[in-house]
Each structure stands twice: as C-alpha cells, then as structure tokens.
Short mmCIF file of C-alpha atoms in Angstrom, two decimals:
data_model
loop_
_atom_site.label_atom_id
_atom_site.label_comp_id
_atom_site.label_asym_id
_atom_site.label_seq_id
_atom_site.Cartn_x
_atom_site.Cartn_y
_atom_site.Cartn_z
CA MET S 1 4.14 -26.05 17.59
CA PRO S 2 7.69 -24.62 17.71
CA LYS S 3 9.26 -22.90 14.72
CA ALA S 4 11.20 -25.07 12.31
CA ILE S 5 13.56 -22.19 11.50
CA ARG S 6 14.96 -20.21 14.41
CA THR S 7 17.11 -17.12 14.64
CA ASP S 8 19.74 -16.31 17.22
CA SER S 9 20.46 -12.61 16.82
CA ASP S 10 23.00 -12.62 19.66
CA ASN S 11 25.23 -15.06 17.77
CA ASN S 12 24.11 -14.07 14.26
CA ARG S 13 22.84 -17.56 13.45
CA THR S 14 19.84 -19.09 11.72
CA THR S 15 19.21 -22.75 12.46
CA GLY S 16 16.44 -25.26 11.88
CA LEU S 17 15.02 -28.68 12.62
CA ALA S 18 13.68 -31.21 10.11
CA ILE S 19 12.46 -34.79 9.92
CA PRO S 20 12.97 -37.35 7.12
CA GLY S 21 11.15 -36.56 3.89
CA LEU S 22 7.67 -37.93 3.24
CA PHE S 23 6.78 -40.35 0.45
CA SER S 24 3.11 -41.22 -0.07
CA GLY S 25 2.37 -39.43 3.17
CA LYS S 26 4.86 -41.48 5.22
CA PRO S 27 8.57 -41.12 6.07
CA GLY S 28 10.56 -42.58 3.22
CA THR S 29 13.37 -45.04 3.40
CA VAL S 30 16.91 -43.73 3.68
CA ALA S 31 17.37 -44.58 0.00
CA GLN S 32 14.31 -42.49 -0.90
CA GLN S 33 15.41 -39.57 1.27
CA VAL S 34 18.97 -39.41 -0.06
CA HIS S 35 18.98 -38.35 -3.70
CA ASP S 36 22.77 -38.15 -4.09
CA GLY S 37 25.86 -37.39 -2.07
CA ASP S 38 24.89 -33.82 -1.29
CA THR S 39 21.08 -33.83 -1.46
CA LEU S 40 18.40 -35.25 0.80
CA ASP S 41 14.68 -34.69 1.24
CA VAL S 42 13.40 -33.42 4.59
CA VAL S 43 10.21 -32.00 6.05
CA PRO S 44 10.47 -29.00 8.39
CA HIS S 45 9.91 -30.06 11.99
CA GLY S 46 7.64 -27.25 13.12
CA ASN S 47 5.96 -24.26 11.52
CA ILE S 48 7.65 -21.91 9.06
CA ALA S 49 6.45 -18.32 8.97
CA VAL S 50 5.83 -16.54 5.66
CA ARG S 51 6.52 -12.80 5.26
CA LEU S 52 4.39 -11.31 2.48
CA LEU S 53 6.61 -9.48 0.00
CA GLY S 54 6.05 -5.85 -0.92
CA ILE S 55 3.77 -4.93 1.98
CA ASP S 56 4.07 -3.79 5.58
CA THR S 57 1.11 -4.08 7.96
CA PRO S 58 0.70 -2.48 11.39
CA GLU S 59 2.28 -4.38 14.27
CA VAL S 60 -0.01 -6.34 16.59
CA SER S 61 2.78 -6.38 19.18
CA PHE S 62 6.41 -5.34 19.20
CA ALA S 63 9.45 -5.08 21.45
CA PHE S 64 8.84 -2.15 23.77
CA PRO S 65 11.88 0.09 24.29
CA GLY S 66 13.81 -0.69 27.42
CA PRO S 67 16.64 -2.87 28.71
CA ARG S 68 14.76 -6.17 28.19
CA LEU S 69 12.83 -5.34 24.99
CA ASN S 70 9.81 -7.42 25.94
CA PHE S 71 7.13 -7.77 23.28
CA VAL S 72 4.09 -5.72 24.27
CA ASP S 73 0.67 -5.65 22.59
CA LEU S 74 0.01 -2.33 20.82
CA GLN S 75 -3.21 -1.88 22.76
CA ASP S 76 -1.12 -1.42 25.93
CA ALA S 77 -1.33 2.22 27.10
CA ARG S 78 2.46 2.44 27.32
CA TRP S 79 2.67 2.61 23.54
CA ASN S 80 0.71 5.88 23.49
CA GLU S 81 3.05 7.35 26.10
CA PHE S 82 6.11 6.27 24.13
CA LEU S 83 4.96 7.25 20.65
CA GLN S 84 3.68 10.65 21.73
CA ASP S 85 7.28 11.56 22.64
CA PRO S 86 9.51 8.87 21.08
CA PHE S 87 12.74 10.90 21.25
CA HIS S 88 12.67 11.48 25.00
CA THR S 89 15.85 10.31 26.69
CA LYS S 90 13.89 8.15 29.14
CA TRP S 91 13.36 5.65 26.33
CA GLY S 92 17.08 5.23 25.78
CA SER S 93 19.58 6.62 23.31
CA PHE S 94 19.59 5.97 19.58
CA THR S 95 22.61 4.18 18.20
CA THR S 96 23.05 7.11 15.78
CA ALA S 97 22.27 10.79 16.25
CA VAL S 98 18.82 11.62 14.89
CA PRO S 99 18.86 14.32 12.18
CA ALA S 100 16.64 17.26 13.07
CA ALA S 101 14.64 16.99 9.84
CA LEU S 102 13.87 13.30 10.45
CA LYS S 103 12.89 14.08 14.03
CA SER S 104 10.52 16.80 12.82
CA TRP S 105 9.00 14.41 10.26
CA ILE S 106 8.21 11.84 12.95
CA GLN S 107 6.97 14.40 15.47
CA SER S 108 4.50 15.76 12.93
CA LYS S 109 2.93 12.30 12.70
CA VAL S 110 2.69 11.16 16.32
CA VAL S 111 -0.42 13.07 17.25
CA GLY S 112 -3.39 11.94 19.34
CA GLU S 113 -3.05 8.33 20.50
CA PRO S 114 -0.68 6.77 17.93
CA GLY S 115 -0.39 3.45 19.79
CA THR S 116 -4.16 2.96 19.90
CA VAL S 117 -4.51 3.88 16.23
CA HIS S 118 -1.72 1.47 15.32
CA HIS S 119 -3.42 -1.32 17.27
CA ASP S 120 -6.78 -0.68 15.62
CA HIS S 121 -5.31 -0.90 12.13
CA ALA S 122 -3.23 -3.97 13.06
CA ALA S 123 -6.38 -5.75 14.25
CA ALA S 124 -8.19 -4.78 11.05
CA ALA S 125 -5.35 -6.07 8.85
CA THR S 126 -5.24 -9.36 10.75
CA THR S 127 -9.01 -9.77 10.45
CA GLU S 128 -8.86 -8.95 6.73
CA LEU S 129 -6.24 -11.59 5.95
CA ARG S 130 -8.06 -14.22 7.99
CA SER S 131 -11.27 -13.38 6.15
CA LEU S 132 -9.60 -13.59 2.74
CA ILE S 133 -8.16 -17.03 3.50
CA SER S 134 -11.44 -18.34 4.94
CA ARG S 135 -13.35 -17.08 1.89
CA ASP S 136 -10.83 -18.74 -0.43
CA MET S 137 -11.37 -22.05 1.35
CA GLU S 138 -15.10 -21.73 0.73
CA ILE S 139 -14.63 -20.88 -2.94
CA MET S 140 -12.25 -23.81 -3.45
CA GLY S 141 -14.60 -26.15 -1.56
CA GLN S 142 -11.74 -27.13 0.72
CA ASP S 143 -10.98 -27.22 4.43
CA LEU S 144 -7.88 -27.07 6.62
CA THR S 145 -6.87 -30.58 5.57
CA THR S 146 -7.02 -29.92 1.81
CA PHE S 147 -6.51 -26.17 1.31
CA GLY S 148 -3.09 -25.04 0.11
CA TYR S 149 -1.07 -21.94 -0.71
CA TYR S 150 0.91 -21.07 -3.83
CA LEU S 151 4.16 -19.21 -3.06
CA GLY S 152 6.13 -16.94 -5.38
CA PHE S 153 9.64 -16.23 -4.10
CA GLY S 154 11.88 -13.23 -4.65
CA PHE S 155 15.66 -13.41 -5.06
CA GLU S 156 15.99 -14.01 -1.33
CA VAL S 157 13.91 -17.02 -0.31
CA MET S 158 14.23 -16.40 3.42
CA ASP S 159 14.83 -13.39 5.64
CA GLY S 160 17.02 -13.11 8.72
CA TYR S 161 14.14 -14.19 10.96
CA GLY S 162 13.72 -17.56 9.25
CA ARG S 163 10.57 -16.52 7.36
CA PHE S 164 9.88 -17.30 3.71
CA LEU S 165 9.79 -14.13 1.59
CA CYS S 166 7.12 -14.46 -1.05
CA THR S 167 3.82 -13.56 -2.61
CA VAL S 168 1.03 -15.88 -1.45
CA ASN S 169 -2.23 -16.94 -3.03
CA ARG S 170 -4.64 -19.84 -2.82
CA ASN S 171 -3.32 -22.84 -4.72
CA GLN S 172 -5.60 -22.91 -7.76
CA PRO S 173 -4.02 -24.73 -10.74
CA ASP S 174 -6.80 -23.71 -13.15
CA ARG S 175 -6.88 -19.93 -13.37
CA SER S 176 -10.61 -19.94 -14.20
CA LYS S 177 -12.05 -22.72 -12.03
CA PRO S 178 -13.86 -22.91 -9.68
CA ALA S 179 -13.77 -19.09 -10.01
CA PRO S 180 -11.31 -16.64 -11.58
CA ARG S 181 -8.06 -16.75 -9.65
CA PRO S 182 -7.81 -13.59 -7.51
CA PRO S 183 -4.75 -11.40 -6.98
CA THR S 184 -2.28 -12.49 -4.31
CA TYR S 185 -3.03 -11.79 -0.66
CA ASN S 186 -0.23 -9.24 -0.85
CA LEU S 187 -2.05 -7.23 -3.49
CA ARG S 188 -5.50 -7.75 -2.02
CA LEU S 189 -4.35 -6.23 1.27
CA LEU S 190 -2.95 -3.22 -0.61
CA GLU S 191 -6.21 -2.84 -2.55
CA ARG S 192 -8.17 -2.74 0.70
CA GLY S 193 -5.81 -0.29 2.34
CA ARG S 194 -4.88 -2.79 5.03
CA ALA S 195 -1.16 -2.60 4.30
CA PHE S 196 1.47 -0.09 3.31
CA PRO S 197 3.61 -0.85 0.28
CA TYR S 198 7.16 -1.84 1.22
CA PHE S 199 9.23 -2.57 -1.89
CA ILE S 200 12.66 -3.92 -0.93
CA TRP S 201 15.15 -4.67 -3.70
CA PRO S 202 15.95 -7.26 -5.05
CA ASN S 203 12.69 -8.95 -3.99
CA VAL S 204 10.43 -6.83 -6.16
CA ASN S 205 8.87 -9.04 -8.82
CA PRO S 206 9.04 -12.84 -8.32
CA TRP S 207 7.61 -13.41 -11.81
CA ASN S 208 10.27 -11.47 -13.71
CA ARG S 209 13.68 -12.10 -12.20
CA PRO S 210 17.01 -11.73 -14.02
CA ASP S 211 19.28 -14.74 -13.60
CA SER S 212 21.60 -12.94 -11.19
CA VAL S 213 21.31 -10.22 -8.59
CA THR S 214 23.94 -8.18 -10.46
CA LYS S 215 21.77 -8.13 -13.59
CA ALA S 216 18.83 -7.04 -11.44
CA VAL S 217 20.56 -3.74 -10.60
CA ILE S 218 18.54 -0.86 -12.05
CA PRO S 219 20.52 1.33 -14.49
CA PRO S 220 21.18 4.83 -13.09
CA GLY S 221 18.25 7.18 -13.61
CA LYS S 222 15.96 4.43 -14.92
CA ALA S 223 13.79 3.78 -11.84
CA LYS S 224 10.82 5.68 -13.24
CA LEU S 225 11.07 3.67 -16.47
CA LEU S 226 11.21 0.46 -14.41
CA VAL S 227 7.89 1.32 -12.77
CA GLU S 228 6.25 2.01 -16.12
CA ASN S 229 7.31 -1.42 -17.45
CA ASP S 230 7.01 -3.67 -14.40
CA ARG S 231 3.43 -4.90 -14.20
CA GLU S 232 3.70 -6.05 -10.57
CA LEU S 233 5.04 -2.72 -9.35
CA LEU S 234 2.62 -0.74 -11.46
CA THR S 235 -0.38 -2.73 -10.22
CA ALA S 236 0.70 -2.46 -6.58
CA ARG S 237 1.34 1.28 -6.77
CA THR S 238 -1.95 1.91 -8.57
CA SER S 239 -3.81 -0.10 -5.93
CA VAL S 240 -2.27 1.97 -3.12
CA GLN S 241 -3.10 5.22 -4.86
CA ALA S 242 -6.72 4.12 -5.28
CA ALA S 243 -6.95 3.05 -1.63
CA ARG S 244 -5.65 6.46 -0.55
CA THR S 245 -8.05 8.34 -2.85
CA GLN S 246 -10.99 6.32 -1.52
CA HIS S 247 -9.82 6.59 2.12
CA ARG S 248 -9.67 2.85 2.70
CA GLY S 249 -8.04 1.22 5.70
CA VAL S 250 -4.84 2.93 6.83
CA PHE S 251 -5.88 5.93 4.72
CA ASP S 252 -9.20 6.37 6.52
CA ALA S 253 -9.84 10.12 6.61
CA MET S 254 -11.29 9.93 10.12
CA ASN S 255 -8.70 7.58 11.60
CA PRO S 256 -5.57 7.48 9.42
CA MET S 257 -2.46 5.59 10.47
CA LEU S 258 0.20 8.20 9.82
CA LEU S 259 3.11 6.40 11.48
CA GLU S 260 4.20 3.58 9.17
CA PRO S 261 5.00 0.18 10.70
CA PHE S 262 8.72 0.39 9.91
CA GLU S 263 8.82 3.76 11.65
CA LEU S 264 7.38 2.29 14.82
CA ARG S 265 9.98 -0.48 14.62
CA PHE S 266 13.01 1.78 14.29
CA LEU S 267 11.76 4.11 17.02
CA SER S 268 11.33 1.19 19.38
CA ARG S 269 14.67 -0.39 18.51
CA ARG S 270 16.41 3.00 18.86
CA GLU S 271 18.11 2.31 15.52
CA LEU S 272 17.59 4.57 12.51
CA PRO S 273 16.70 3.04 9.10
CA GLY S 274 19.58 1.36 7.30
CA ARG S 275 18.25 0.96 3.75
CA TYR S 276 18.87 3.48 0.99
CA VAL S 277 15.92 4.72 -1.05
CA ILE S 278 15.33 5.20 -4.77
CA ASP S 279 12.53 7.57 -5.76
CA LEU S 280 10.36 5.66 -8.24
CA THR S 281 8.92 8.90 -9.63
CA SER S 282 12.32 10.38 -10.49
CA ASP S 283 14.95 10.08 -13.21
CA SER S 284 17.65 10.76 -10.60
CA ASN S 285 20.71 8.53 -10.22
CA THR S 286 20.90 9.19 -6.46
CA LEU S 287 20.56 6.63 -3.69
CA ILE S 288 18.85 8.65 -0.99
CA HIS S 289 20.47 8.16 2.41
CA PRO S 290 18.45 5.95 4.79
CA HIS S 291 18.02 8.82 7.26
CA ASN S 292 16.47 10.96 4.51
CA TYR S 293 13.83 8.47 3.38
CA TYR S 294 11.05 10.95 4.28
CA ARG S 295 12.05 13.07 1.28
CA VAL S 296 10.02 10.53 -0.71
CA PRO S 297 6.82 11.08 1.27
CA LEU S 298 4.55 8.48 -0.35
CA PRO S 299 5.42 4.86 0.50
CA GLU S 300 4.51 3.53 -2.95
CA ASP S 301 7.18 5.79 -4.45
CA ARG S 302 10.04 4.28 -2.42
CA LEU S 303 12.24 1.41 -3.48
CA TRP S 304 14.39 0.36 -0.54
CA ILE S 305 17.97 -0.75 -1.22
CA PRO S 306 19.67 -2.69 1.61
CA SER S 307 23.01 -1.09 2.47
CA GLY S 308 24.85 -4.32 1.63
CA TYR S 309 23.70 -3.96 -1.99
CA ALA S 310 24.59 -0.27 -2.30
CA PRO S 311 28.08 -1.05 -3.69
CA LEU S 312 26.45 -2.91 -6.61
CA PHE S 313 24.45 0.19 -7.46
CA GLU S 314 27.47 2.47 -7.04
CA LYS S 315 29.49 0.26 -9.37
CA ALA S 316 26.69 0.60 -11.93
CA GLY S 317 26.88 4.41 -11.72
CA TRP S 318 24.54 5.39 -8.89
CA GLU S 319 25.68 8.00 -6.38
CA SER S 320 25.06 7.34 -2.69
CA GLU S 321 23.96 10.39 -0.76
CA ARG S 322 26.14 11.21 2.24
CA GLN S 323 24.90 10.85 5.78
CA PRO S 324 23.19 13.97 7.17
CA SER S 325 25.77 16.03 9.04
CA GLN S 326 25.84 16.53 12.78
CA SER S 327 24.72 20.12 12.23
CA ASP S 328 21.41 18.65 11.15
CA SER S 329 21.20 16.44 14.23
CA ARG S 330 20.11 16.93 17.80
#
C-alpha cells in the first residue's frame, strides 16, 4: 500500500492523501465528518510510518553515494568498499570541508568490513522488533485484526519524512493485565543493545512536556541536572550503559558496531552533521558545534539540538561553539 504521507525533498513539501472519516467502521456522512467550519475527520489513505523516538538502529539499506543516490542494501559489497575509505574523492565531495579531527574519528572506526557489520546488526535489530511485537500479540491474546499500538508523541508529531515521532508500546489499558505492561519498544531495544540512543531536543520526554517549546529550553549549565531528574532520560541512559557493560547487541565485544547509524548517513549523503550537541554529563553552558560531536564520545551522553532551535538556547544564555576553522580541515 502506498504511503499516506509523502515527502518531496526537491520542492520542500510534505503532502498526504486521506479518505472520509470512519464511524462504526464505515465512512460517515458529510455531517458526521465535518465537525465545524475548520475541522473534519479523515482516515489516512495508505500507511503512515512511525519513527521511534530516542533511538537509532542500523540501516537495512540506504542511499549509496553517487549521482543517483539509489538505495542499496547494506549487505551489498560496495558498502564495505565505501566505508573502508569514505573520504576518498571518488565518492564525491562533501558540501562542507571535513575537519581533520572529525575525519580521524571516523577513520579510527571504519576497520574490517564496516558495511557487513552494519548489515548484521541491522538484521538483528529488525528481527528483535518483530519478535517483540509478535510476543506482545501472544500475551494480549490478539492477532493482526485486533492488536493495537499506544503512541506517545514528542513536541514534534511528525518529521520531515512524513513519519510519526513517538514512543510505541502495545495498547494495554490495564497496566497489570493480562501481564505487567512492559517498557516501550524504544526502551526495550535499548535494553537489548539493538539500538543506539539518539536524543533529539525537543522530543525528549513525551510524558513530561512544558506547554511551549520556549519553556522546554534547558537553562544554561543545567543539562546534567536535567538528566538526574528526568526519569525517561535516566532510564534510557542507564539501559544503554548496562547493555554496553554486558556486551549486548551493538556492543558485542566480538562484533561491535562502531560506526553509528547517523554517521553512515552523513558519510553517504556527503553532508556533515547539522545538529549542535549538549553534553549531558557536564555543567557547561556550551552548545558543541555539530562537527565536533565526537568530543562527547558516548551516544547516551549527547543531546542533539537542531540548528533551527539554537537561537532559542542562545537567547537563554547558551554559547554556540564556532565552526572548526579551515586550518583544522583537509
């Protein structure tokens, strides 16, 4: 089935298709569909993808660098060739000069067969999520016609690709029956080491949102305090630390995935990261420049701030780090 929400990156548009809203399982009358002069009920005409908040799993396939940017499965041997030497000019130029320190950081990680390793972990993450959902159906005594999901949205309900941004769990109204309600799929994947944490402000905690994005801005130097008092962040970070200590999933001591998914994406796109970073272990009031993200080496210690929100943080008293100079670029 086609997607109900579509993106057109060439024209910077997001569009969608819908059908009249359902009432008692059937399309309602026009009077039922139209609530008032500016509101009507619709049902998406097609599937809508959901992007799990706070996590980043290995890519099953991605746009391979080149003039056409065709999506290529990560098990294709070309990914090993590319990722073993991702800065070679044959793959095309980056839109911005790559700082030498960032280049060294990436080169230290692309050892062995990084494409094959990425594929293996992507397959494992996919299998894990499928297994979790199938097991939840069994526990709930439901099938594909009756099983449902419960979604918890961040400040931004949808991303630029037309995907819902949310935490997802089985829809279980009674927290104790038929079994204790488990953590969200987001957290369960982190616990099992099948995903990297990927905290992007302001979509951090869907259960504790201020009433405006301005009020959600973290006071300068208070990120560490935020972590200590935000149960969702604390639980997620603790789960990642435990997975790393126990060598689960992407932290497998014998087959670790050292190149994070977002790193593969920016290397392939030939575009350096564009989000600032706050160090969640620090009392600093500095927004770390996107090209210096590696200075916070552990992914659970990074809070990503989209560049469009940086002015809100600067107005609140944060200081944005300057872009690495050309002398630090090659």
